[in-house]
C-alpha atoms as an extended CHARMM CRD file, in Angstrom:
* protein
*
        97  EXT
         1         1  MET       CA              6.7350000000       31.0070000000      -27.5830000000  PROA      1               0.0000000000
         2         2  GLU       CA              9.2400000000       29.2010000000      -29.8010000000  PROA      2               0.0000000000
         3         3  PRO       CA              9.6150000000       25.4530000000      -29.1330000000  PROA      3               0.0000000000
         4         4  SER       CA             12.7980000000       24.2620000000      -27.4700000000  PROA      4               0.0000000000
         5         5  LEU       CA             15.3640000000       22.4560000000      -29.6060000000  PROA      5               0.0000000000
         6         6  VAL       CA             16.6710000000       20.3720000000      -26.6960000000  PROA      6               0.0000000000
         7         7  ALA       CA             15.1170000000       18.1570000000      -24.0470000000  PROA      7               0.0000000000
         8         8  GLU       CA             14.4220000000       19.9030000000      -20.7680000000  PROA      8               0.0000000000
         9         9  VAL       CA             14.8470000000       18.2480000000      -17.3640000000  PROA      9               0.0000000000
        10        10  LYS       CA             13.8940000000       20.0890000000      -14.1700000000  PROA      10              0.0000000000
        11        11  ARG       CA             13.3920000000       19.3260000000      -10.4930000000  PROA      11              0.0000000000
        12        12  PRO       CA             10.8580000000       21.9700000000       -9.4520000000  PROA      12              0.0000000000
        13        13  THR       CA             10.3490000000       20.6060000000       -5.9440000000  PROA      13              0.0000000000
        14        14  GLY       CA             11.1150000000       17.6800000000       -3.6890000000  PROA      14              0.0000000000
        15        15  ARG       CA             11.3010000000       14.3890000000       -5.5380000000  PROA      15              0.0000000000
        16        16  LEU       CA              9.4350000000       15.5530000000       -8.6660000000  PROA      16              0.0000000000
        17        17  ILE       CA             11.2580000000       15.4880000000      -12.0010000000  PROA      17              0.0000000000
        18        18  VAL       CA              9.5970000000       17.0560000000      -15.0400000000  PROA      18              0.0000000000
        19        19  PHE       CA             10.8650000000       16.6340000000      -18.5670000000  PROA      19              0.0000000000
        20        20  ARG       CA              9.9270000000       17.7830000000      -22.0460000000  PROA      20              0.0000000000
        21        21  PHE       CA             11.1430000000       16.4200000000      -25.3730000000  PROA      21              0.0000000000
        22        22  PRO       CA             11.6360000000       18.6870000000      -28.4000000000  PROA      22              0.0000000000
        23        23  GLN       CA              9.9060000000       18.0930000000      -31.7240000000  PROA      23              0.0000000000
        24        24  ARG       CA             12.9310000000       16.2860000000      -33.1530000000  PROA      24              0.0000000000
        25        25  PHE       CA             14.6930000000       13.9560000000      -30.7010000000  PROA      25              0.0000000000
        26        26  THR       CA             17.8790000000       12.2840000000      -31.9480000000  PROA      26              0.0000000000
        27        27  LEU       CA             20.2710000000        9.7550000000      -30.4360000000  PROA      27              0.0000000000
        28        28  ASP       CA             22.6740000000       12.6080000000      -29.5720000000  PROA      28              0.0000000000
        29        29  ASP       CA             19.8100000000       14.3460000000      -27.7450000000  PROA      29              0.0000000000
        30        30  VAL       CA             19.1140000000       11.1490000000      -25.7970000000  PROA      30              0.0000000000
        31        31  GLY       CA             22.6800000000       11.0820000000      -24.4900000000  PROA      31              0.0000000000
        32        32  VAL       CA             22.3330000000       14.5970000000      -23.0770000000  PROA      32              0.0000000000
        33        33  PHE       CA             18.8570000000       13.8040000000      -21.7310000000  PROA      33              0.0000000000
        34        34  ILE       CA             20.0960000000       10.6620000000      -19.9490000000  PROA      34              0.0000000000
        35        35  SER       CA             22.9700000000       12.5980000000      -18.3690000000  PROA      35              0.0000000000
        36        36  ASP       CA             20.5580000000       15.2950000000      -17.1710000000  PROA      36              0.0000000000
        37        37  ILE       CA             18.1070000000       12.7250000000      -15.7770000000  PROA      37              0.0000000000
        38        38  LYS       CA             20.8570000000       10.8050000000      -13.9710000000  PROA      38              0.0000000000
        39        39  ALA       CA             22.2470000000       13.9880000000      -12.4050000000  PROA      39              0.0000000000
        40        40  THR       CA             18.7850000000       15.0960000000      -11.2640000000  PROA      40              0.0000000000
        41        41  LEU       CA             17.7890000000       11.6340000000      -10.0830000000  PROA      41              0.0000000000
        42        42  GLY       CA             21.0550000000       11.3140000000       -8.1650000000  PROA      42              0.0000000000
        43        43  GLY       CA             20.0840000000       14.2030000000       -5.9050000000  PROA      43              0.0000000000
        44        44  ILE       CA             16.7740000000       12.5560000000       -5.0580000000  PROA      44              0.0000000000
        45        45  VAL       CA             18.3000000000        9.1290000000       -4.4500000000  PROA      45              0.0000000000
        46        46  LYS       CA             21.0000000000       10.7150000000       -2.2690000000  PROA      46              0.0000000000
        47        47  ASP       CA             18.1720000000       12.0270000000       -0.0740000000  PROA      47              0.0000000000
        48        48  GLY       CA             16.9410000000        8.4180000000        0.3050000000  PROA      48              0.0000000000
        49        49  GLN       CA             13.8360000000        8.8860000000       -1.8380000000  PROA      49              0.0000000000
        50        50  ARG       CA             12.3810000000        7.5730000000       -5.0900000000  PROA      50              0.0000000000
        51        51  CYS       CA             11.3620000000       10.0720000000       -7.7420000000  PROA      51              0.0000000000
        52        52  VAL       CA              8.0480000000       10.8340000000       -9.3660000000  PROA      52              0.0000000000
        53        53  ALA       CA              8.4460000000       11.8870000000      -13.0130000000  PROA      53              0.0000000000
        54        54  CYS       CA              6.1210000000       13.7170000000      -15.3680000000  PROA      54              0.0000000000
        55        55  GLY       CA              6.9210000000       14.1530000000      -19.0460000000  PROA      55              0.0000000000
        56        56  ASP       CA              5.5380000000       16.2300000000      -21.8840000000  PROA      56              0.0000000000
        57        57  ILE       CA              6.1900000000       14.7530000000      -25.3220000000  PROA      57              0.0000000000
        58        58  ARG       CA              3.2290000000       16.2980000000      -27.1440000000  PROA      58              0.0000000000
        59        59  ARG       CA              5.4510000000       18.0600000000      -29.6890000000  PROA      59              0.0000000000
        60        60  THR       CA              7.7410000000       15.1060000000      -30.3110000000  PROA      60              0.0000000000
        61        61  GLY       CA              7.5780000000       13.2810000000      -33.6290000000  PROA      61              0.0000000000
        62        62  ILE       CA              7.9510000000        9.5450000000      -34.0830000000  PROA      62              0.0000000000
        63        63  LEU       CA             11.1770000000        8.2830000000      -32.4940000000  PROA      63              0.0000000000
        64        64  THR       CA             13.6830000000        6.1280000000      -34.3490000000  PROA      64              0.0000000000
        65        65  PRO       CA             14.2930000000        2.5950000000      -33.0260000000  PROA      65              0.0000000000
        66        66  ASP       CA             17.7700000000        3.4810000000      -31.6810000000  PROA      66              0.0000000000
        67        67  VAL       CA             16.3350000000        6.4110000000      -29.7000000000  PROA      67              0.0000000000
        68        68  VAL       CA             13.5670000000        4.2060000000      -28.2890000000  PROA      68              0.0000000000
        69        69  ASP       CA             16.0970000000        1.5170000000      -27.3120000000  PROA      69              0.0000000000
        70        70  ALA       CA             18.2850000000        4.0520000000      -25.4890000000  PROA      70              0.0000000000
        71        71  ILE       CA             15.3250000000        5.4380000000      -23.5430000000  PROA      71              0.0000000000
        72        72  VAL       CA             14.0350000000        1.9530000000      -22.6590000000  PROA      72              0.0000000000
        73        73  ASN       CA             17.4890000000        0.9120000000      -21.4360000000  PROA      73              0.0000000000
        74        74  MET       CA             17.6660000000        4.0150000000      -19.2300000000  PROA      74              0.0000000000
        75        75  LEU       CA             14.2200000000        3.3070000000      -17.8030000000  PROA      75              0.0000000000
        76        76  ARG       CA             15.1690000000       -0.2810000000      -16.9920000000  PROA      76              0.0000000000
        77        77  ALA       CA             18.3820000000        0.7780000000      -15.2560000000  PROA      77              0.0000000000
        78        78  ASP       CA             16.7060000000        3.5470000000      -13.2410000000  PROA      78              0.0000000000
        79        79  ASN       CA             13.4940000000        1.6500000000      -12.4170000000  PROA      79              0.0000000000
        80        80  PRO       CA             14.4520000000        0.9410000000       -8.7580000000  PROA      80              0.0000000000
        81        81  TYR       CA             14.7170000000        4.7040000000       -8.1570000000  PROA      81              0.0000000000
        82        82  ILE       CA             11.4060000000        5.7190000000       -9.7590000000  PROA      82              0.0000000000
        83        83  GLU       CA              8.0910000000        5.3980000000       -7.9650000000  PROA      83              0.0000000000
        84        84  ARG       CA              5.7770000000        6.6440000000      -10.7390000000  PROA      84              0.0000000000
        85        85  THR       CA              6.0250000000        8.1520000000      -14.2050000000  PROA      85              0.0000000000
        86        86  GLY       CA              3.3330000000        9.8990000000      -16.2190000000  PROA      86              0.0000000000
        87        87  VAL       CA              3.7310000000       11.1120000000      -19.7960000000  PROA      87              0.0000000000
        88        88  VAL       CA              1.4910000000       13.4180000000      -21.8380000000  PROA      88              0.0000000000
        89        89  VAL       CA              1.4670000000       12.4220000000      -25.5280000000  PROA      89              0.0000000000
        90        90  GLY       CA              0.1340000000       14.4530000000      -28.4210000000  PROA      90              0.0000000000
        91        91  ASN       CA             -1.1370000000       11.8740000000      -30.8720000000  PROA      91              0.0000000000
        92        92  ALA       CA             -2.3690000000        8.3080000000      -30.9210000000  PROA      92              0.0000000000
        93        93  THR       CA              0.4450000000        7.0750000000      -33.1710000000  PROA      93              0.0000000000
        94        94  PHE       CA              3.0800000000        8.2050000000      -30.7010000000  PROA      94              0.0000000000
        95        95  GLY       CA              1.1350000000        6.6130000000      -27.8580000000  PROA      95              0.0000000000
        96        96  LEU       CA              1.2670000000        3.2830000000      -29.6760000000  PROA      96              0.0000000000
        97        97  GLN       CA              5.0350000000        3.5030000000      -30.0640000000  PROA      97              0.0000000000
């Protein structure tokens, strides 16, 4: 299976959101990812619930500071709508980031 070149965001059931980052994740990719997350999260919030998110970033390389800042800002803004988040990382260096 060939790795995806874009971030994937899915809502497989109920209030669960799953996401996967590609190997290379740029600031342009973050913009699309944030739009996808907000659209998916909006459906859950509309139902009066908070989401549970699970992410897979095992293939993702080290993120640039501007990408990290954009993701952190999104997480801060959406925090009231998220109950729990779990992320699978692929290497210790990324986990430290």
